[in-house]
Coordinates of C-alpha atoms in Angstrom, one line a residue:
M1 CA 88.0 81.7 141.3
M2 CA 88.0 82.1 137.4
W3 CA 87.0 78.5 137.3
L4 CA 84.2 79.2 139.8
L5 CA 82.3 81.4 137.6
A6 CA 83.0 79.5 134.9
C7 CA 81.1 76.8 135.9
L8 CA 78.1 79.3 136.3
L9 CA 78.5 81.4 132.9
V10 CA 79.5 78.4 130.4
P11 CA 76.1 77.2 130.8
F12 CA 74.5 80.2 130.8
V13 CA 76.1 81.2 127.4
T14 CA 75.9 77.8 125.9
A15 CA 72.1 78.0 126.7
V16 CA 71.9 81.5 125.5
T17 CA 73.6 80.8 122.2
C18 CA 71.7 78.1 121.7
L19 CA 68.3 80.1 121.6
F20 CA 69.9 82.5 118.8
C21 CA 70.7 79.4 116.9
R22 CA 67.5 77.2 117.7
G23 CA 67.0 77.1 113.5
N24 CA 70.2 75.4 112.8
V25 CA 69.6 71.8 114.8
R26 CA 72.9 70.9 113.6
R27 CA 74.4 74.1 114.7
V28 CA 72.7 73.6 118.2
R29 CA 73.6 70.0 118.6
I30 CA 77.4 70.9 118.5
I31 CA 77.4 74.5 120.6
G32 CA 75.5 71.9 123.5
V33 CA 78.2 69.1 123.5
S34 CA 80.6 71.8 122.9
G35 CA 79.2 73.7 125.9
A36 CA 79.1 70.5 128.0
G37 CA 82.7 69.5 127.1
I38 CA 84.0 72.8 128.6
L39 CA 82.1 72.6 131.5
F40 CA 83.5 69.4 132.4
F41 CA 86.8 70.9 131.9
A42 CA 85.9 74.4 134.2
S43 CA 85.0 71.7 136.6
V44 CA 87.8 69.7 136.9
M45 CA 90.1 72.4 137.0
L46 CA 87.6 74.3 140.2
L47 CA 88.5 70.9 141.7
N48 CA 91.8 70.7 141.4
E49 CA 92.4 74.3 142.6
T50 CA 89.7 73.3 145.5
L51 CA 92.4 70.3 146.3
A52 CA 95.1 73.2 146.7
S53 CA 93.2 76.0 148.4
G54 CA 90.5 73.7 150.5
Y55 CA 88.2 76.7 150.5
I56 CA 87.4 79.4 147.7
V57 CA 84.6 82.1 148.2
I58 CA 84.1 84.8 145.8
Q59 CA 81.9 87.9 147.8
M60 CA 79.5 89.5 144.5
G61 CA 80.3 92.9 144.2
S62 CA 82.7 93.4 146.9
W63 CA 79.9 93.3 149.4
Q64 CA 81.2 91.5 152.4
A65 CA 79.5 88.5 153.9
P66 CA 76.8 88.5 155.3
F67 CA 75.4 91.3 153.3
G68 CA 76.4 90.4 149.4
I69 CA 75.8 87.5 147.8
T70 CA 78.5 84.7 148.4
L71 CA 79.8 82.1 146.2
V72 CA 81.6 79.1 148.1
V73 CA 83.3 75.7 147.1
D74 CA 84.7 73.2 149.5
L75 CA 86.0 69.9 148.4
L76 CA 82.1 68.6 148.3
S77 CA 81.1 71.4 146.2
A78 CA 83.9 71.2 143.9
A79 CA 82.9 67.2 143.9
M80 CA 79.6 67.8 142.9
V81 CA 80.2 70.3 140.3
V82 CA 82.4 67.7 138.6
I83 CA 80.5 64.9 138.7
T84 CA 77.5 67.1 137.4
G85 CA 80.1 68.3 134.4
L86 CA 81.1 64.7 133.6
I87 CA 77.2 63.9 133.2
A88 CA 76.5 67.0 131.2
F89 CA 79.0 65.6 128.6
T90 CA 77.7 61.8 128.9
V91 CA 74.6 62.8 128.3
A92 CA 74.8 65.6 125.9
I93 CA 76.3 63.4 123.4
Y94 CA 73.9 60.9 123.9
S95 CA 71.4 63.1 123.1
V96 CA 72.8 63.9 119.2
C97 CA 70.8 60.7 118.4
D98 CA 68.1 60.4 121.4
I99 CA 66.8 64.1 120.8
E100 CA 64.9 64.4 117.6
D101 CA 64.9 67.3 115.4
R102 CA 62.1 68.8 116.2
L103 CA 62.4 68.7 120.0
I104 CA 65.8 70.7 119.1
R105 CA 64.1 73.2 117.9
S106 CA 61.9 72.8 120.8
N107 CA 64.9 74.3 122.7
Y108 CA 66.1 71.3 124.3
F109 CA 70.0 72.4 124.4
A110 CA 69.1 75.8 126.0
L111 CA 66.7 74.0 128.9
F112 CA 69.3 71.3 129.2
H113 CA 72.1 74.3 129.9
F114 CA 69.7 76.5 132.4
L115 CA 69.1 73.3 134.1
L116 CA 72.9 72.5 134.7
M117 CA 73.9 76.4 135.8
G118 CA 70.5 75.8 138.2
V119 CA 72.2 72.4 139.9
N120 CA 75.6 74.1 139.5
G121 CA 74.3 77.5 141.1
A122 CA 72.9 75.1 144.0
F123 CA 76.5 73.4 144.5
V124 CA 78.2 76.9 145.2
T125 CA 75.7 79.3 146.8
G126 CA 76.8 80.1 150.3
D127 CA 72.9 81.7 151.3
L128 CA 69.8 80.4 152.1
F129 CA 67.8 82.4 149.5
N130 CA 70.1 81.9 146.6
L131 CA 69.6 78.2 146.8
Y132 CA 66.0 78.6 146.7
V133 CA 66.7 80.7 143.5
W134 CA 68.6 77.8 141.6
F135 CA 66.7 75.0 143.1
E136 CA 63.7 77.5 141.0
V137 CA 65.7 77.9 138.1
M138 CA 66.2 73.6 138.2
L139 CA 62.5 73.4 138.5
I140 CA 61.4 75.6 135.6
A141 CA 64.1 73.9 133.2
S142 CA 63.2 70.7 134.3
F143 CA 59.5 71.0 134.4
V144 CA 59.3 72.2 130.6
L145 CA 62.3 69.7 129.6
I146 CA 59.9 66.4 131.4
T147 CA 56.9 67.9 129.0
L148 CA 59.2 68.0 125.8
G149 CA 56.9 66.6 122.9
G150 CA 53.7 67.3 124.8
G151 CA 52.5 63.7 124.7
R152 CA 49.9 62.5 127.2
D153 CA 52.6 60.9 129.5
Q154 CA 55.1 63.7 129.6
L155 CA 52.2 66.2 130.7
E156 CA 51.3 63.6 133.2
G157 CA 54.5 63.2 134.5
G158 CA 54.9 66.7 134.4
V159 CA 52.1 68.2 136.6
K160 CA 52.8 65.4 139.0
Y161 CA 57.0 66.8 139.1
L162 CA 55.9 70.3 139.2
V163 CA 52.6 70.4 142.1
I164 CA 55.0 68.2 144.8
N165 CA 58.1 70.7 143.8
L166 CA 55.8 73.9 144.2
V167 CA 54.8 71.8 147.7
S168 CA 58.1 71.9 148.1
S169 CA 59.3 75.5 147.2
I170 CA 56.7 76.7 149.7
L171 CA 58.1 74.3 152.5
F172 CA 61.7 75.8 151.8
L173 CA 60.2 79.5 151.6
S174 CA 58.5 79.2 154.6
G175 CA 61.5 77.8 156.6
V176 CA 63.7 80.1 155.5
G177 CA 61.3 82.8 156.9
L178 CA 61.0 81.5 159.9
L179 CA 65.2 80.8 160.5
Y180 CA 65.2 85.3 158.9
G181 CA 63.4 86.5 161.8
E182 CA 64.6 84.7 164.4
V183 CA 68.7 85.3 163.1
G184 CA 68.1 88.2 160.6
T185 CA 70.3 86.8 158.5
L186 CA 70.9 84.4 155.3
N187 CA 74.2 83.4 154.6
M188 CA 75.0 80.2 155.5
A189 CA 77.9 80.7 157.6
D190 CA 76.6 83.5 159.3
I191 CA 73.1 81.6 160.4
A192 CA 75.3 78.6 161.6
V193 CA 77.4 81.7 164.0
K194 CA 74.3 83.0 165.2
L195 CA 72.8 79.6 166.1
S196 CA 75.3 78.3 167.8
E197 CA 75.3 81.6 170.7
A198 CA 71.5 81.3 171.9
P199 CA 68.7 80.3 169.5
N200 CA 65.0 80.7 170.0
A201 CA 64.2 76.8 170.1
F202 CA 60.9 76.9 168.6
S203 CA 61.2 79.3 165.9
V204 CA 64.9 77.0 165.3
T205 CA 62.9 73.6 165.6
S206 CA 59.9 74.9 163.3
S207 CA 62.8 76.1 160.5
T208 CA 65.1 73.0 160.7
M209 CA 61.6 70.4 160.4
L210 CA 60.2 72.8 157.5
L211 CA 63.9 73.2 155.2
L212 CA 64.1 68.8 156.3
A213 CA 60.7 68.1 154.4
A214 CA 61.1 70.6 151.6
F215 CA 64.7 69.0 151.3
G216 CA 63.5 65.4 151.1
I217 CA 61.1 66.2 149.1
K218 CA 63.6 67.0 146.5
A219 CA 65.6 64.5 147.4
A220 CA 62.4 61.4 147.0
L221 CA 63.3 60.8 150.7
F222 CA 59.7 58.6 152.7
P223 CA 57.2 59.6 152.6
F224 CA 57.9 62.1 150.3
F225 CA 59.0 60.0 147.1
F226 CA 56.0 58.8 145.2
W227 CA 56.5 61.9 142.7
L228 CA 59.7 60.3 141.5
P229 CA 58.6 56.6 140.3
A230 CA 55.2 58.6 138.7
S231 CA 57.3 60.6 136.2
Y232 CA 60.8 60.2 135.7
H233 CA 59.8 57.0 132.6
T234 CA 57.6 59.6 130.8
P235 CA 60.3 61.9 129.1
R236 CA 62.6 61.3 126.5
V237 CA 65.8 58.9 127.7
A238 CA 68.4 61.1 127.8
I239 CA 66.2 63.2 130.1
S240 CA 65.4 60.7 132.4
A241 CA 69.3 59.7 132.8
L242 CA 69.7 63.1 133.5
F243 CA 67.3 63.6 136.1
A244 CA 67.9 60.3 137.8
G245 CA 71.7 60.9 138.0
L246 CA 71.3 64.7 139.4
L247 CA 68.3 66.6 140.8
T248 CA 67.7 64.0 143.6
K249 CA 71.2 64.3 144.6
V250 CA 70.7 68.0 144.5
G251 CA 68.2 67.5 147.6
V252 CA 70.7 65.2 149.2
Y253 CA 73.6 68.0 148.7
A254 CA 71.1 70.5 150.4
L255 CA 70.6 68.0 153.6
I256 CA 74.3 67.2 154.3
R257 CA 75.5 71.1 154.0
S258 CA 72.1 71.8 156.1
Y259 CA 72.8 69.4 159.0
T260 CA 76.6 69.7 158.9
L261 CA 76.8 73.5 158.8
V262 CA 74.0 75.7 158.8
F263 CA 72.3 73.6 161.7
Y264 CA 75.2 71.8 162.8
T265 CA 74.3 72.4 166.7
Q266 CA 70.4 71.2 166.5
F267 CA 72.1 67.9 164.8
E268 CA 71.1 66.1 167.4
L269 CA 67.4 67.3 167.0
V270 CA 66.8 65.6 163.5
Q271 CA 69.3 62.8 163.9
D272 CA 67.1 60.1 165.0
I273 CA 64.5 61.5 162.7
L274 CA 67.0 61.2 159.4
L275 CA 67.9 57.5 160.7
F276 CA 64.2 56.6 160.9
L277 CA 64.1 58.3 157.4
A278 CA 66.8 56.5 155.8
A279 CA 65.8 53.1 156.7
A280 CA 61.8 54.1 155.6
T281 CA 63.4 54.9 152.6
M282 CA 65.2 51.9 151.6
V283 CA 62.5 50.1 152.4
T284 CA 59.7 51.5 150.5
G285 CA 62.2 52.1 147.1
V286 CA 63.3 48.7 147.3
L287 CA 59.8 47.3 147.5
G288 CA 58.7 49.3 145.1
A289 CA 61.1 48.1 142.4
A290 CA 60.3 44.4 143.1
V291 CA 57.3 44.7 141.8
Q292 CA 57.8 46.3 138.8
Y293 CA 58.4 45.0 135.2
E294 CA 59.0 48.1 133.2
I295 CA 63.1 48.8 133.1
R296 CA 62.5 52.7 133.2
K297 CA 59.7 52.4 136.5
I298 CA 62.4 49.9 138.2
L299 CA 65.0 52.0 138.2
S300 CA 62.9 55.1 139.5
F301 CA 62.4 53.3 142.6
H302 CA 65.9 52.2 142.6
I303 CA 66.8 56.1 142.8
V304 CA 64.8 56.3 146.0
S305 CA 65.8 52.8 147.7
Q306 CA 69.6 54.2 147.2
I307 CA 68.9 57.5 148.9
G308 CA 68.2 56.2 151.3
Y309 CA 72.1 54.8 151.9
M310 CA 73.2 58.5 151.4
I311 CA 71.1 59.5 154.3
M312 CA 71.6 57.1 156.4
G313 CA 75.3 58.1 155.9
L314 CA 74.1 61.4 157.1
A315 CA 72.1 60.0 160.0
I316 CA 75.3 58.7 161.7
G317 CA 77.7 61.8 161.2
S318 CA 80.8 60.1 161.8
A319 CA 83.9 60.7 159.7
L320 CA 83.5 57.2 158.0
A321 CA 79.7 57.6 157.4
L322 CA 80.2 61.1 155.8
A323 CA 82.7 60.1 153.9
G324 CA 81.1 56.8 152.5
A325 CA 77.7 58.7 152.1
V326 CA 79.8 61.3 150.0
F327 CA 81.1 58.3 148.1
Y328 CA 78.1 56.7 147.6
T329 CA 76.5 60.0 145.9
L330 CA 79.2 60.2 143.4
H331 CA 79.3 56.2 143.0
H332 CA 75.0 56.5 142.4
I333 CA 75.1 59.5 139.9
I334 CA 77.8 57.5 137.5
V335 CA 75.9 54.2 138.2
K336 CA 72.2 55.4 137.8
T337 CA 72.9 58.2 135.0
N338 CA 74.4 54.9 133.3
L339 CA 71.6 52.4 133.6
F340 CA 68.8 54.6 132.5
L341 CA 70.9 55.2 129.3
I342 CA 71.4 51.4 128.3
G343 CA 68.1 51.1 129.5
G344 CA 66.8 53.7 126.6
L345 CA 69.5 51.2 124.3
I346 CA 66.9 48.2 125.4
M347 CA 64.0 50.3 124.8
R348 CA 65.9 51.2 121.0
K349 CA 66.6 47.6 120.1
C350 CA 62.9 46.0 121.2
G351 CA 60.5 48.9 120.6
T352 CA 60.0 48.7 124.6
G353 CA 61.0 48.2 128.3
E354 CA 58.2 46.0 129.3
L355 CA 60.4 43.3 130.9
K356 CA 57.7 40.2 129.5
K357 CA 58.1 41.2 125.5
I358 CA 62.0 41.3 125.5
G359 CA 64.4 38.6 125.7
G360 CA 67.3 36.8 124.0
L361 CA 69.8 40.0 123.9
Y362 CA 72.9 38.4 125.5
T363 CA 72.9 36.5 122.4
T364 CA 71.7 39.3 120.1
M365 CA 73.5 41.8 121.7
P366 CA 77.0 40.8 123.8
L367 CA 78.0 43.9 124.4
L368 CA 74.8 45.2 125.7
A369 CA 74.6 42.7 127.9
L370 CA 77.9 43.7 129.2
L371 CA 77.3 47.2 129.2
F372 CA 74.1 46.3 131.9
F373 CA 76.2 44.2 134.2
I374 CA 78.3 46.5 135.0
P375 CA 76.4 49.1 136.5
A376 CA 73.4 47.1 137.2
F377 CA 75.8 44.8 139.5
S378 CA 77.7 47.7 141.2
L379 CA 74.3 49.1 142.3
G380 CA 73.6 45.6 144.0
G381 CA 77.1 45.7 146.1
I382 CA 78.9 43.3 144.3
P383 CA 82.4 43.3 144.5
P384 CA 85.0 44.6 143.0
L385 CA 82.7 47.2 141.9
S386 CA 82.2 50.7 142.7
G387 CA 79.1 49.9 144.9
F388 CA 80.2 47.1 146.7
W389 CA 82.9 49.9 148.5
A390 CA 79.9 52.7 148.9
K391 CA 77.8 49.7 150.4
F392 CA 80.6 48.9 152.7
S393 CA 81.7 52.4 153.7
V394 CA 78.3 53.4 155.1
I395 CA 77.8 50.0 156.9
K396 CA 80.9 49.8 158.5
A397 CA 80.1 53.6 159.9
G398 CA 76.6 51.9 161.0
L399 CA 78.4 48.7 163.0
D400 CA 81.0 51.1 164.8
D401 CA 77.9 53.2 165.9
D402 CA 76.1 50.4 167.1
H403 CA 73.0 50.8 164.6
F404 CA 72.3 47.1 164.3
I405 CA 68.8 47.7 163.2
L406 CA 69.8 50.0 160.2
V407 CA 72.4 48.0 159.4
T408 CA 70.3 45.0 159.6
V409 CA 67.9 47.0 156.7
A410 CA 70.8 48.4 154.8
L411 CA 71.7 44.5 154.2
L412 CA 68.3 43.4 152.9
V413 CA 68.0 45.9 151.2
G414 CA 71.2 45.3 149.5
V415 CA 69.8 41.7 148.4
L416 CA 66.6 42.9 147.2
T417 CA 68.0 45.1 144.6
L418 CA 70.3 42.7 143.5
Y419 CA 67.3 40.7 142.4
S420 CA 65.7 43.2 141.1
M421 CA 69.0 43.9 138.8
T422 CA 68.5 40.0 138.4
K423 CA 65.2 40.3 137.3
I424 CA 65.8 42.6 134.4
W425 CA 69.2 40.6 133.7
A426 CA 67.1 37.2 133.0
E427 CA 64.0 38.4 131.9
A428 CA 66.0 41.1 129.4
F429 CA 69.0 39.2 128.4
W430 CA 68.6 35.5 129.3
K431 CA 65.4 34.2 128.5
N432 CA 64.9 33.7 124.7
A433 CA 63.1 36.5 123.2
P434 CA 59.5 36.4 122.7
I435 CA 57.8 35.4 119.1
E436 CA 56.6 38.8 118.2
Q437 CA 60.0 40.6 119.1
S438 CA 62.2 37.9 116.9
E439 CA 59.4 38.7 114.0
D440 CA 60.1 42.4 114.7
L441 CA 63.8 42.2 114.9
N442 CA 64.2 40.4 111.5
R443 CA 62.0 42.5 109.5
N444 CA 64.0 45.8 111.0
V445 CA 67.7 44.8 111.6
A446 CA 69.3 47.4 109.6
F447 CA 66.8 49.8 110.8
L448 CA 67.5 48.8 114.3
Q449 CA 71.4 48.4 114.0
N450 CA 71.7 51.8 112.5
K451 CA 69.7 53.4 115.5
L452 CA 72.8 52.2 117.9
G453 CA 75.1 54.9 116.9
F454 CA 78.5 55.5 118.3
S455 CA 77.2 58.7 119.9
L456 CA 74.5 56.2 121.9
V457 CA 76.8 53.6 122.6
A458 CA 80.0 55.6 123.7
P459 CA 78.9 57.6 126.7
C460 CA 77.4 54.0 128.4
V461 CA 81.0 53.0 127.6
A462 CA 82.8 55.5 129.1
L463 CA 80.6 55.6 132.4
A464 CA 81.2 51.5 132.0
L465 CA 84.6 52.1 132.3
I466 CA 84.6 54.5 135.5
T467 CA 82.4 52.6 137.5
V468 CA 85.0 49.7 136.9
L469 CA 87.8 52.0 137.5
I470 CA 86.5 53.7 140.7
G471 CA 86.0 49.7 141.9
L472 CA 89.4 48.3 141.1
W473 CA 91.0 51.9 142.0
S474 CA 88.7 53.3 144.6
E475 CA 91.7 54.8 146.9
P476 CA 91.8 58.2 144.9
L477 CA 87.9 58.8 145.2
F478 CA 88.0 57.4 148.8
S479 CA 90.7 59.7 149.4
L480 CA 88.6 62.7 148.4
A481 CA 86.1 61.5 150.2
E482 CA 87.9 61.7 153.6
R483 CA 88.5 65.2 153.0
T484 CA 85.7 65.9 152.5
S485 CA 84.4 64.5 155.3
K486 CA 86.8 66.4 157.7
Q487 CA 85.9 69.7 155.7
L488 CA 82.1 68.8 156.7
L489 CA 83.0 67.8 160.2
N490 CA 84.7 71.5 160.8
P491 CA 82.2 73.7 160.3
D492 CA 84.2 76.4 161.8
A493 CA 86.9 76.3 158.9
Y494 CA 84.4 77.3 156.3
I495 CA 82.9 79.7 158.3
A496 CA 86.2 81.8 159.0
A497 CA 86.8 81.0 154.9
V498 CA 83.2 83.0 154.5
L499 CA 83.2 85.6 157.4
E500 CA 87.1 85.6 157.1
R501 CA 87.6 85.2 160.7
T502 CA 90.9 83.3 162.0
T503 CA 90.2 80.1 163.5
D504 CA 92.2 77.4 165.0
E505 CA 89.7 74.8 163.3
P506 CA 88.7 72.6 166.0
I507 CA 87.1 68.9 164.7
V508 CA 83.4 69.5 165.9
T509 CA 81.7 65.8 165.5
L510 CA 78.1 65.4 164.7
D511 CA 77.4 62.5 167.0
N512 CA 79.0 64.2 169.7

């Protein structure tokens, strides 16, 4: 239980400490990176404890569920907290050089850690209203981060981001209000019990649809995805990398948690909708990426398309499909964060992310070419990288359940994803550098080499190595995903852990 509390308190204490030390930039950097490292360690220990016990439950203030605030960690929560810790640590190191002193003084690291606290809080809460509270913590911190620096692009992207997320918050509160009026509780486990008895069909269906829309906005599902490619390319690279890796996955997590626990008895009501949304999200995201020629815009649209694969696993609902969705989510967080960080290195080297204005990096920076190749072609599903196993698992689950149209869409989207990654490779690395770029590089070689320091390159190398390791030795992570899937398909065990009931833990499959 100590490690669960640590995953919330460490980022909070780190953020407050950074606020008090804001005048000393060097000290704030050390505190920010150290806090992220401690959070990563605490998250690993939390996962280890969860693997041993199955569930960790804390009733805050000794108020028993469903009356008090409940914190719950199962394998899904623990895995998401660990991956959050990993991304936090790598992005914090990258931020040492990427975020200049004036932005550090503008409380960058304090906001960074408040955002992490919100993300972890969303993963471990057992209460729908507190999930809303954690979403708002994330929204406040992320909005200030996306506008940090005060540039026109940052403010424009921030306004788009804020407005659509406020709509999501309104829908979320409306759905929660309807649900509370029907069942008289906001504890997720208790809601699941009461909805399994004799729910009012109209009220439950209304709240289900409202929460689907709210979480769909957070996850950038079709047709709510437009805010993401309009805003994620505007902030500093470290900020956009953190957002790309984590924020939409909180929405995916909320969808998985909702339809495997809170609304598991009503899953059939939304299954066909989720199947359609998965396919539409994949297609619109990848088509948007195909027509872009700016690195971060391409990568932003690919966040959307890859979310579709995760929702595909949830929509199919079988044990393999859910395991694939979990595996895909964890893999994608690592790969997408790394691609944004590497995109930042390309922009530092060439002064722009526009593919038409850069080239020749394969010969001038072969290490950078290799670093890009690994996550890019993992995203495209090339074996033996982690993306191949992620796509294989959800596609195999689709074939097993006869979702042939959805599988066909997923395969075609995979081909177009590979096309987009190949386009970046061909334009930025393979073709000859434009004359203006060559002249600029010759004038500024020493300056540019200094800008690609250890703190910028080391996180990219670490995440690339993890991607290769998962690809070559995928069994441990996939075993974790399978155990997580079994827990998700057994909501009775979660309910028993939270409400302190006895259970024989029958397996309840979503598609039956």
